[in-house]
PDB file of C-alpha atoms and ligand atoms in Angstrom:
ATOM      1  CA  UNK A   1      97.450 135.642  88.119  1.00 48.00           C
ATOM      2  CA  UNK A   2      97.611 134.735  91.687  1.00 59.00           C
ATOM      3  CA  UNK A   3      96.905 130.577  92.350  1.00 72.00           C
ATOM      4  CA  UNK A   4      94.413 130.011  95.054  1.00 89.00           C
ATOM      5  CA  UNK A   5      94.848 126.448  95.345  1.00 95.00           C
ATOM      6  CA  UNK A   6      97.899 124.039  96.206  1.00 98.00           C
ATOM      7  CA  UNK A   7      99.365 121.649  93.318  1.00 98.00           C
ATOM      8  CA  UNK A   8      97.303 119.155  91.464  1.00 98.00           C
ATOM      9  CA  UNK A   9      96.648 115.801  92.634  1.00 99.00           C
ATOM     10  CA  UNK A  10      95.286 113.200  90.192  1.00 99.00           C
ATOM     11  CA  UNK A  11      93.185 110.470  91.979  1.00 99.00           C
ATOM     12  CA  UNK A  12      91.877 107.467  90.137  1.00 98.00           C
ATOM     13  CA  UNK A  13      89.017 105.624  91.777  1.00 98.00           C
ATOM     14  CA  UNK A  14      87.522 108.695  93.065  1.00 98.00           C
ATOM     15  CA  UNK A  15      83.799 107.652  93.074  1.00 98.00           C
ATOM     16  CA  UNK A  16      83.680 105.753  96.099  1.00 98.00           C
ATOM     17  CA  UNK A  17      85.643 104.007  98.999  1.00 98.00           C
ATOM     18  CA  UNK A  18      89.032 105.121  99.673  1.00 98.00           C
ATOM     19  CA  UNK A  19      89.925 107.564  96.519  1.00 98.00           C
ATOM     20  CA  UNK A  20      86.395 109.202  97.647  1.00 98.00           C
ATOM     21  CA  UNK A  21      87.710 109.837 100.972  1.00 98.00           C
ATOM     22  CA  UNK A  22      91.410 110.740  99.862  1.00 98.00           C
ATOM     23  CA  UNK A  23      89.927 113.012  97.408  1.00 98.00           C
ATOM     24  CA  UNK A  24      87.818 114.921 100.496  1.00 98.00           C
ATOM     25  CA  UNK A  25      91.181 115.149 102.628  1.00 98.00           C
ATOM     26  CA  UNK A  26      93.358 116.602 100.015  1.00 98.00           C
ATOM     27  CA  UNK A  27      90.755 118.857  99.027  1.00 98.00           C
ATOM     28  CA  UNK A  28      90.297 120.173 102.937  1.00 98.00           C
ATOM     29  CA  UNK A  29      94.109 120.391 102.579  1.00 98.00           C
ATOM     30  CA  UNK A  30      93.748 122.477  99.520  1.00 98.00           C
ATOM     31  CA  UNK A  31      94.718 121.106  96.592  1.00 98.00           C
ATOM     32  CA  UNK A  32      93.131 121.203  93.286  1.00 98.00           C
ATOM     33  CA  UNK A  33      92.138 117.533  92.364  1.00 98.00           C
ATOM     34  CA  UNK A  34      91.666 115.295  88.867  1.00 99.00           C
ATOM     35  CA  UNK A  35      89.018 113.040  89.880  1.00 99.00           C
ATOM     36  CA  UNK A  36      88.906 109.765  87.343  1.00 98.00           C
ATOM     37  CA  UNK A  37      86.593 106.916  87.603  1.00 98.00           C
ATOM     38  CA  UNK A  38      83.849 105.403  85.331  1.00 98.00           C
ATOM     39  CA  UNK A  39      80.873 106.819  87.321  1.00 98.00           C
ATOM     40  CA  UNK A  40      81.043 110.604  87.292  1.00 98.00           C
ATOM     41  CA  UNK A  41      77.976 111.304  89.309  1.00 98.00           C
ATOM     42  CA  UNK A  42      79.486 110.422  92.704  1.00 98.00           C
ATOM     43  CA  UNK A  43      82.730 112.778  92.202  1.00 98.00           C
ATOM     44  CA  UNK A  44      80.325 115.555  91.038  1.00 98.00           C
ATOM     45  CA  UNK A  45      78.278 115.190  94.201  1.00 98.00           C
ATOM     46  CA  UNK A  46      81.213 115.880  96.432  1.00 98.00           C
ATOM     47  CA  UNK A  47      81.234 119.446  95.108  1.00 98.00           C
ATOM     48  CA  UNK A  48      84.531 119.931  95.788  1.00 98.00           C
ATOM     49  CA  UNK A  49      86.421 123.557  95.013  1.00 97.00           C
ATOM     50  CA  UNK A  50      89.132 123.474  92.215  1.00 98.00           C
ATOM     51  CA  UNK A  51      88.522 120.110  90.760  1.00 98.00           C
ATOM     52  CA  UNK A  52      87.578 118.468  87.443  1.00 98.00           C
ATOM     53  CA  UNK A  53      85.961 114.888  87.451  1.00 98.00           C
ATOM     54  CA  UNK A  54      86.007 112.903  84.353  1.00 98.00           C
ATOM     55  CA  UNK A  55      84.658 109.768  83.529  1.00 98.00           C
ATOM     56  CA  UNK A  56      87.328 108.041  82.463  1.00 98.00           C
ATOM     57  CA  UNK A  57      88.446 104.182  82.302  1.00 98.00           C
ATOM     58  CA  UNK A  58      91.657 103.706  83.302  1.00 98.00           C
ATOM     59  CA  UNK A  59      92.372 101.015  80.920  1.00 98.00           C
ATOM     60  CA  UNK A  60      91.920 103.447  78.198  1.00 98.00           C
ATOM     61  CA  UNK A  61      95.699 104.956  78.074  1.00 98.00           C
ATOM     62  CA  UNK A  62      94.787 107.476  75.839  1.00 98.00           C
ATOM     63  CA  UNK A  63      91.907 108.878  77.280  1.00 98.00           C
ATOM     64  CA  UNK A  64      93.726 108.758  80.739  1.00 98.00           C
ATOM     65  CA  UNK A  65      96.620 110.961  79.207  1.00 98.00           C
ATOM     66  CA  UNK A  66      94.041 113.436  77.840  1.00 98.00           C
ATOM     67  CA  UNK A  67      92.294 113.575  80.794  1.00 98.00           C
ATOM     68  CA  UNK A  68      95.755 114.683  82.897  1.00 98.00           C
ATOM     69  CA  UNK A  69      96.476 116.949  80.039  1.00 98.00           C
ATOM     70  CA  UNK A  70      93.262 118.535  80.345  1.00 98.00           C
ATOM     71  CA  UNK A  71      93.404 119.211  84.539  1.00 98.00           C
ATOM     72  CA  UNK A  72      97.110 120.244  83.985  1.00 98.00           C
ATOM     73  CA  UNK A  73      95.929 123.129  81.670  1.00 98.00           C
ATOM     74  CA  UNK A  74      93.412 123.992  84.323  1.00 98.00           C
ATOM     75  CA  UNK A  75      95.494 123.679  87.278  1.00 98.00           C
ATOM     76  CA  UNK A  76      99.215 123.479  86.279  1.00 98.00           C
ATOM     77  CA  UNK A  77     101.635 120.626  86.501  1.00 98.00           C
ATOM     78  CA  UNK A  78     100.226 117.667  88.397  1.00 98.00           C
ATOM     79  CA  UNK A  79     102.394 117.141  91.591  1.00 98.00           C
ATOM     80  CA  UNK A  80     100.940 113.797  92.585  1.00 99.00           C
ATOM     81  CA  UNK A  81      98.966 110.573  91.474  1.00 99.00           C
ATOM     82  CA  UNK A  82      97.139 108.222  93.630  1.00 98.00           C
ATOM     83  CA  UNK A  83      96.573 105.043  91.520  1.00 99.00           C
ATOM     84  CA  UNK A  84      94.041 103.852  93.489  1.00 98.00           C
ATOM     85  CA  UNK A  85      91.340 102.604  91.069  1.00 98.00           C
ATOM     86  CA  UNK A  86      91.117  98.676  91.437  1.00 98.00           C
ATOM     87  CA  UNK A  87      88.533  95.815  91.259  1.00 98.00           C
ATOM     88  CA  UNK A  88      88.601  92.581  93.682  1.00 98.00           C
ATOM     89  CA  UNK A  89      86.683  89.549  92.165  1.00 98.00           C
ATOM     90  CA  UNK A  90      87.373  86.863  94.262  1.00 97.00           C
ATOM     91  CA  UNK A  91      87.287  83.082  93.142  1.00 97.00           C
ATOM     92  CA  UNK A  92      88.449  79.472  93.370  1.00 95.00           C
ATOM     93  CA  UNK A  93      91.320  79.071  90.808  1.00 94.00           C
ATOM     94  CA  UNK A  94      89.344  75.953  90.084  1.00 95.00           C
ATOM     95  CA  UNK A  95      85.863  77.802  88.856  1.00 94.00           C
ATOM     96  CA  UNK A  96      86.323  81.251  88.637  1.00 95.00           C
ATOM     97  CA  UNK A  97      85.538  82.857  84.946  1.00 97.00           C
ATOM     98  CA  UNK A  98      89.039  83.427  83.815  1.00 97.00           C
ATOM     99  CA  UNK A  99      87.359  86.662  81.965  1.00 98.00           C
ATOM    100  CA  UNK A 100      87.560  88.037  85.722  1.00 98.00           C
ATOM    101  CA  UNK A 101      91.349  87.439  85.962  1.00 97.00           C
ATOM    102  CA  UNK A 102      91.517  89.440  82.996  1.00 98.00           C
ATOM    103  CA  UNK A 103      89.329  92.083  84.147  1.00 98.00           C
ATOM    104  CA  UNK A 104      91.585  92.411  87.365  1.00 98.00           C
ATOM    105  CA  UNK A 105      94.835  92.596  85.629  1.00 98.00           C
ATOM    106  CA  UNK A 106      93.689  95.069  83.042  1.00 98.00           C
ATOM    107  CA  UNK A 107      92.557  97.408  85.848  1.00 98.00           C
ATOM    108  CA  UNK A 108      94.621  96.336  88.947  1.00 98.00           C
ATOM    109  CA  UNK A 109      97.956  96.414  86.742  1.00 98.00           C
ATOM    110  CA  UNK A 110      97.774  97.875  83.308  1.00 98.00           C
ATOM    111  CA  UNK A 111      95.261 100.583  84.523  1.00 98.00           C
ATOM    112  CA  UNK A 112      97.660 101.672  86.984  1.00 99.00           C
ATOM    113  CA  UNK A 113     100.818 101.449  85.159  1.00 98.00           C
ATOM    114  CA  UNK A 114      98.598 103.703  82.555  1.00 98.00           C
ATOM    115  CA  UNK A 115      98.417 106.371  85.272  1.00 98.00           C
ATOM    116  CA  UNK A 116     102.128 106.095  85.922  1.00 98.00           C
ATOM    117  CA  UNK A 117     102.659 106.606  82.125  1.00 98.00           C
ATOM    118  CA  UNK A 118     100.397 109.551  81.955  1.00 98.00           C
ATOM    119  CA  UNK A 119     102.456 111.569  84.817  1.00 98.00           C
ATOM    120  CA  UNK A 120     106.304 110.325  84.896  1.00 98.00           C
ATOM    121  CA  UNK A 121     107.590 112.011  82.028  1.00 98.00           C
ATOM    122  CA  UNK A 122     106.720 115.300  83.385  1.00 98.00           C
ATOM    123  CA  UNK A 123     107.539 114.509  86.801  1.00 98.00           C
ATOM    124  CA  UNK A 124     111.286 113.999  85.549  1.00 98.00           C
ATOM    125  CA  UNK A 125     111.226 116.760  83.456  1.00 98.00           C
ATOM    126  CA  UNK A 126     110.443 118.700  86.571  1.00 98.00           C
ATOM    127  CA  UNK A 127     112.686 116.646  88.972  1.00 98.00           C
ATOM    128  CA  UNK A 128     109.843 116.733  91.104  1.00 98.00           C
ATOM    129  CA  UNK A 129     106.617 114.503  92.172  1.00 98.00           C
ATOM    130  CA  UNK A 130     104.904 111.969  93.998  1.00 99.00           C
ATOM    131  CA  UNK A 131     103.519 108.472  93.017  1.00 99.00           C
ATOM    132  CA  UNK A 132     101.660 106.832  95.180  1.00 99.00           C
ATOM    133  CA  UNK A 133     100.144 102.898  94.445  1.00 99.00           C
ATOM    134  CA  UNK A 134      97.809 101.525  96.249  1.00 98.00           C
ATOM    135  CA  UNK A 135      98.473  97.874  96.785  1.00 98.00           C
ATOM    136  CA  UNK A 136      97.267  95.661  99.821  1.00 98.00           C
ATOM    137  CA  UNK A 137      98.344  93.479 102.386  1.00 98.00           C
ATOM    138  CA  UNK A 138      97.422  91.156  99.547  1.00 98.00           C
ATOM    139  CA  UNK A 139     100.402  92.296  97.813  1.00 98.00           C
ATOM    140  CA  UNK A 140     102.260  90.802 100.858  1.00 97.00           C
ATOM    141  CA  UNK A 141     100.618  87.610 101.467  1.00 97.00           C
ATOM    142  CA  UNK A 142      98.125  85.028 100.509  1.00 96.00           C
ATOM    143  CA  UNK A 143      94.454  84.720 101.257  1.00 95.00           C
ATOM    144  CA  UNK A 144      91.678  81.978 100.323  1.00 94.00           C
ATOM    145  CA  UNK A 145      90.156  82.343  96.905  1.00 95.00           C
ATOM    146  CA  UNK A 146      92.650  85.376  95.862  1.00 96.00           C
ATOM    147  CA  UNK A 147      94.807  83.885  93.552  1.00 97.00           C
ATOM    148  CA  UNK A 148      94.509  86.361  90.850  1.00 97.00           C
ATOM    149  CA  UNK A 149      93.906  89.176  92.998  1.00 98.00           C
ATOM    150  CA  UNK A 150      96.912  88.704  94.868  1.00 98.00           C
ATOM    151  CA  UNK A 151      98.649  87.893  91.798  1.00 98.00           C
ATOM    152  CA  UNK A 152      97.827  91.716  90.939  1.00 98.00           C
ATOM    153  CA  UNK A 153      98.538  93.384  94.066  1.00 98.00           C
ATOM    154  CA  UNK A 154     101.689  91.731  94.019  1.00 98.00           C
ATOM    155  CA  UNK A 155     102.590  92.827  90.967  1.00 98.00           C
ATOM    156  CA  UNK A 156     101.642  96.546  92.236  1.00 98.00           C
ATOM    157  CA  UNK A 157     103.781  96.287  95.349  1.00 98.00           C
ATOM    158  CA  UNK A 158     106.764  94.607  93.004  1.00 98.00           C
ATOM    159  CA  UNK A 159     106.367  97.212  90.255  1.00 98.00           C
ATOM    160  CA  UNK A 160     106.351  99.992  92.632  1.00 98.00           C
ATOM    161  CA  UNK A 161     109.747  98.919  94.160  1.00 98.00           C
ATOM    162  CA  UNK A 162     111.208  98.996  90.837  1.00 98.00           C
ATOM    163  CA  UNK A 163     109.976 102.342  90.107  1.00 98.00           C
ATOM    164  CA  UNK A 164     111.019 103.801  93.305  1.00 98.00           C
ATOM    165  CA  UNK A 165     114.714 102.945  92.405  1.00 98.00           C
ATOM    166  CA  UNK A 166     114.233 104.199  88.701  1.00 98.00           C
ATOM    167  CA  UNK A 167     112.741 107.716  89.944  1.00 98.00           C
ATOM    168  CA  UNK A 168     114.431 108.306  92.954  1.00 98.00           C
ATOM    169  CA  UNK A 169     117.184 110.027  91.177  1.00 98.00           C
ATOM    170  CA  UNK A 170     115.023 112.232  89.525  1.00 98.00           C
ATOM    171  CA  UNK A 171     113.397 113.350  92.849  1.00 98.00           C
ATOM    172  CA  UNK A 172     110.085 111.665  92.400  1.00 98.00           C
ATOM    173  CA  UNK A 173     108.910 109.659  95.489  1.00 98.00           C
ATOM    174  CA  UNK A 174     107.019 106.576  94.936  1.00 99.00           C
ATOM    175  CA  UNK A 175     104.808 105.329  97.962  1.00 99.00           C
ATOM    176  CA  UNK A 176     103.030 102.166  98.139  1.00 98.00           C
ATOM    177  CA  UNK A 177      99.724 101.825 100.408  1.00 98.00           C
ATOM    178  CA  UNK A 178      99.012  98.277 101.410  1.00 98.00           C
ATOM    179  CA  UNK A 179      95.536  98.140 103.381  1.00 98.00           C
ATOM    180  CA  UNK A 180      93.988  95.554 105.050  1.00 98.00           C
ATOM    181  CA  UNK A 181      90.278  94.965 104.756  1.00 98.00           C
ATOM    182  CA  UNK A 182      88.612  98.145 104.636  1.00 98.00           C
ATOM    183  CA  UNK A 183      84.586  99.127 104.583  1.00 96.00           C
ATOM    184  CA  UNK A 184      84.057  99.763 100.748  1.00 96.00           C
ATOM    185  CA  UNK A 185      82.223  98.687  97.627  1.00 96.00           C
ATOM    186  CA  UNK A 186      85.071  96.527  96.720  1.00 96.00           C
ATOM    187  CA  UNK A 187      83.587  93.144  97.748  1.00 96.00           C
ATOM    188  CA  UNK A 188      80.191  93.886  95.964  1.00 95.00           C
ATOM    189  CA  UNK A 189      81.608  92.874  92.796  1.00 94.00           C
ATOM    190  CA  UNK A 190      82.630  89.440  93.444  1.00 96.00           C
ATOM    191  CA  UNK A 191      80.053  87.356  91.593  1.00 96.00           C
ATOM    192  CA  UNK A 192      80.425  84.262  94.208  1.00 96.00           C
ATOM    193  CA  UNK A 193      77.824  84.642  96.649  1.00 96.00           C
ATOM    194  CA  UNK A 194      79.280  82.044  99.035  1.00 96.00           C
ATOM    195  CA  UNK A 195      82.784  83.571  98.951  1.00 96.00           C
ATOM    196  CA  UNK A 196      81.298  87.081  99.497  1.00 96.00           C
ATOM    197  CA  UNK A 197      79.234  85.716 102.516  1.00 96.00           C
ATOM    198  CA  UNK A 198      82.673  84.148 103.961  1.00 96.00           C
ATOM    199  CA  UNK A 199      84.297  87.451 103.480  1.00 95.00           C
ATOM    200  CA  UNK A 200      81.458  89.062 105.227  1.00 95.00           C
ATOM    201  CA  UNK A 201      81.854  86.690 108.459  1.00 95.00           C
ATOM    202  CA  UNK A 202      85.661  87.069 108.513  1.00 95.00           C
ATOM    203  CA  UNK A 203      85.470  91.127 108.716  1.00 95.00           C
ATOM    204  CA  UNK A 204      82.781  90.345 111.442  1.00 94.00           C
ATOM    205  CA  UNK A 205      84.811  87.997 113.285  1.00 95.00           C
ATOM    206  CA  UNK A 206      87.869  90.664 113.454  1.00 96.00           C
ATOM    207  CA  UNK A 207      85.354  93.000 115.084  1.00 94.00           C
ATOM    208  CA  UNK A 208      84.824  95.296 111.968  1.00 94.00           C
ATOM    209  CA  UNK A 209      87.183  96.505 109.716  1.00 97.00           C
ATOM    210  CA  UNK A 210      88.938  99.862 108.683  1.00 98.00           C
ATOM    211  CA  UNK A 211      87.470 103.090 107.499  1.00 98.00           C
ATOM    212  CA  UNK A 212      88.308 104.618 104.094  1.00 98.00           C
ATOM    213  CA  UNK A 213      88.966 107.598 105.966  1.00 98.00           C
ATOM    214  CA  UNK A 214      91.918 105.842 107.880  1.00 98.00           C
ATOM    215  CA  UNK A 215      93.698 105.121 104.508  1.00 98.00           C
ATOM    216  CA  UNK A 216      93.123 108.318 103.263  1.00 98.00           C
ATOM    217  CA  UNK A 217      94.501 109.546 106.370  1.00 98.00           C
ATOM    218  CA  UNK A 218      97.770 107.184 105.584  1.00 98.00           C
ATOM    219  CA  UNK A 219      97.703 108.499 102.385  1.00 98.00           C
ATOM    220  CA  UNK A 220      97.486 111.807 103.287  1.00 98.00           C
ATOM    221  CA  UNK A 221     100.523 111.556 106.155  1.00 98.00           C
ATOM    222  CA  UNK A 222     103.031 110.064 103.138  1.00 98.00           C
ATOM    223  CA  UNK A 223     101.939 112.930 100.859  1.00 98.00           C
ATOM    224  CA  UNK A 224     102.625 115.666 103.459  1.00 98.00           C
ATOM    225  CA  UNK A 225     105.910 114.800 104.153  1.00 98.00           C
ATOM    226  CA  UNK A 226     108.832 117.367 102.645  1.00 98.00           C
ATOM    227  CA  UNK A 227     109.467 115.944  99.216  1.00 98.00           C
ATOM    228  CA  UNK A 228     113.007 115.004 100.469  1.00 98.00           C
ATOM    229  CA  UNK A 229     111.069 112.195 102.590  1.00 98.00           C
ATOM    230  CA  UNK A 230     109.834 109.290 101.116  1.00 98.00           C
ATOM    231  CA  UNK A 231     107.532 107.228 103.339  1.00 98.00           C
ATOM    232  CA  UNK A 232     108.155 103.917 100.941  1.00 98.00           C
ATOM    233  CA  UNK A 233     105.563 101.894 102.287  1.00 98.00           C
ATOM    234  CA  UNK A 234     102.752 101.759 104.842  1.00 98.00           C
ATOM    235  CA  UNK A 235     101.020  98.375 105.848  1.00 98.00           C
ATOM    236  CA  UNK A 236      97.826  99.059 107.702  1.00 98.00           C
ATOM    237  CA  UNK A 237      95.223  96.380 108.950  1.00 98.00           C
ATOM    238  CA  UNK A 238      92.463  96.221 111.566  1.00 97.00           C
ATOM    239  CA  UNK A 239      94.303  95.175 114.692  1.00 97.00           C
ATOM    240  CA  UNK A 240      92.279  91.774 115.059  1.00 97.00           C
ATOM    241  CA  UNK A 241      92.753  91.065 111.293  1.00 97.00           C
ATOM    242  CA  UNK A 242      94.009  87.727 110.322  1.00 93.00           C
ATOM    243  CA  UNK A 243      96.095  86.666 108.570  1.00 92.00           C
TER     244      UNK A 243
HETATM  245  P1  NDP B 301      85.441 100.354  95.826  1.00 63.78           P
HETATM  246  O1  NDP B 301      85.001  99.354  94.752  1.00 63.78           O
HETATM  247  O2  NDP B 301      84.701 101.133  96.900  1.00 63.78           O
HETATM  248  O3  NDP B 301      86.405 101.612  94.683  1.00 63.78           O
HETATM  249  C1  NDP B 301      87.072 101.208  93.636  1.00 63.78           C
HETATM  250  C2  NDP B 301      87.126 102.318  92.757  1.00 63.78           C
HETATM  251  O4  NDP B 301      87.563 101.914  91.815  1.00 63.78           O
HETATM  252  C3  NDP B 301      85.630 103.164  92.300  1.00 63.78           C
HETATM  253  O5  NDP B 301      85.562 104.571  92.244  1.00 63.78           O
HETATM  254  C4  NDP B 301      85.574 102.878  90.983  1.00 63.78           C
HETATM  255  O6  NDP B 301      84.785 103.837  90.079  1.00 63.78           O
HETATM  256  C5  NDP B 301      87.282 102.705  90.285  1.00 63.78           C
HETATM  257  N1  NDP B 301      87.414 101.736  89.267  1.00 63.78           N
HETATM  258  C6  NDP B 301      87.141 100.564  89.103  1.00 63.78           C
HETATM  259  N2  NDP B 301      87.310 100.105  87.978  1.00 63.78           N
HETATM  260  C7  NDP B 301      87.690 101.192  87.069  1.00 63.78           C
HETATM  261  C8  NDP B 301      88.099 101.551  85.818  1.00 63.78           C
HETATM  262  N3  NDP B 301      88.572 100.431  84.876  1.00 63.78           N
HETATM  263  N4  NDP B 301      88.749 102.670  85.447  1.00 63.78           N
HETATM  264  C9  NDP B 301      88.462 103.797  86.419  1.00 63.78           C
HETATM  265  N5  NDP B 301      88.399 103.852  87.778  1.00 63.78           N
HETATM  266  C10 NDP B 301      87.498 102.451  88.014  1.00 63.78           C
HETATM  267  O7  NDP B 301      87.015  99.890  96.437  1.00 63.78           O
HETATM  268  P2  NDP B 301      87.912 100.504  97.390  1.00 63.78           P
HETATM  269  O8  NDP B 301      87.967 101.870  97.525  1.00 63.78           O
HETATM  270  O9  NDP B 301      88.218  99.490  98.562  1.00 63.78           O
HETATM  271  O10 NDP B 301      89.581 100.160  96.822  1.00 63.78           O
HETATM  272  C11 NDP B 301      90.335 100.953  96.405  1.00 63.78           C
HETATM  273  C12 NDP B 301      91.522 100.350  96.181  1.00 63.78           C
HETATM  274  O11 NDP B 301      91.795  99.688  97.264  1.00 63.78           O
HETATM  275  C13 NDP B 301      91.470  99.262  95.004  1.00 63.78           C
HETATM  276  O12 NDP B 301      93.143  99.572  94.306  1.00 63.78           O
HETATM  277  C14 NDP B 301      91.805  97.908  96.078  1.00 63.78           C
HETATM  278  O13 NDP B 301      92.328  96.867  95.388  1.00 63.78           O
HETATM  279  C15 NDP B 301      92.521  98.755  97.177  1.00 63.78           C
HETATM  280  N6  NDP B 301      92.130  97.792  98.258  1.00 63.78           N
HETATM  281  C16 NDP B 301      91.084  97.842  99.277  1.00 63.78           C
HETATM  282  C17 NDP B 301      90.915  96.982 100.319  1.00 63.78           C
HETATM  283  C18 NDP B 301      89.436  96.915 100.327  1.00 63.78           C
HETATM  284  O14 NDP B 301      89.446  95.902 101.747  1.00 63.78           O
HETATM  285  N7  NDP B 301      88.657  97.558 100.691  1.00 63.78           N
HETATM  286  C19 NDP B 301      91.971  96.280 100.583  1.00 63.78           C
HETATM  287  C20 NDP B 301      93.245  96.308 100.322  1.00 63.78           C
HETATM  288  C21 NDP B 301      93.092  97.153  99.305  1.00 63.78           C
HETATM  289  P3  NDP B 301      83.945 103.286  89.027  1.00 63.78           P
HETATM  290  O15 NDP B 301      83.347 101.984  89.396  1.00 63.78           O
HETATM  291  O16 NDP B 301      83.005 104.262  88.988  1.00 63.78           O
HETATM  292  O17 NDP B 301      84.570 103.128  87.765  1.00 63.78           O
END
C-alpha cells in the first residue's frame, strides 16, 4: 500500500480561528489531519482531503484518546498534536462567576493535558514526535480582567517548559506558541459586555490585530523544521500591541 499523505497531525479547536487556519495550512502541505472540536459542521465544511473530523470535548479524556486511536488506525501514527482549543472568559476578580474560572481551567489546562496524554506514550515509544501547545502572550504577562485566563496560560507555558525537558531525551519536540491579540471568535464567549467593548477598543487602538493565518504560519514554520531542531517558543504580537 502506498501512502499518499504526510504524517498525521491532530489539531484541537479546529472549528474556528487559529485551529481552522492551521488545518488549512497543514492540509495544503499534504498532512493527514484529525480535526477536533465540539462543533462538527465547520470542520466538515473545510472539505480537507485525508482528514477525519470528530466532535469531541477535550475535557473528556477517554473520548479524546479514542479519537486519536481512530485516526491512527486510518492514517498511521500521530506525528504532531497542536493543542490549540481554548476559551477566554474575561472578568473582574471581584464579580466574575467562578464557574467561568472552572471552565477555563478545565479546557485550557486539563483539556490540553488530555491532548498531551493522548499522544505522548506513542511518541516516546517511536522516539519521534512534536507537541505544539498554544499558550498566549497572556502566558508571560498580566492584562486587565485576565486573572483566571492568565493563570491558565501561565500554566500552559510552564507545563510546556517542564514537558520539553522530560521529552527531549526521547526526541520529542515541545513548542509553545504565544500569540498576542488575534482576530477570532475567542472574545465572543466573554459574558461581560463592558469588558468586551473595552477589549474591542484596545484592538482598534493598536490599528487592528493579527490574523489567524499569521499564527498558522508561525506554527507551520516551527513544525516544518527538521526533527533535530526545536523552535522552543514563538511570541508574536501586532507591532503596535501594548502591553
Ligand atoms: P476561537 O474561539 O476562534 O477558537 C477556539 C477553538 O477551541 C474552537 O474551535 C472551539 O470549538 C474549540 N474549543 C473550545 N472549547 C472546547 C472544548 N471543550 N473541546 C473541544 N474544543 C473546544 O479562538 P482562537 O482561535 O483565538 O483560540 C485558539 C487558541 O489560541 C486558544 O487556546 C486561545 O487561548 C489562544 N490564543 C488566542 C488569542 C486571540 O487573541 N485570539 C491570543 C492568544 C492565544 P468548539 O466551540 O466547536 O468546541
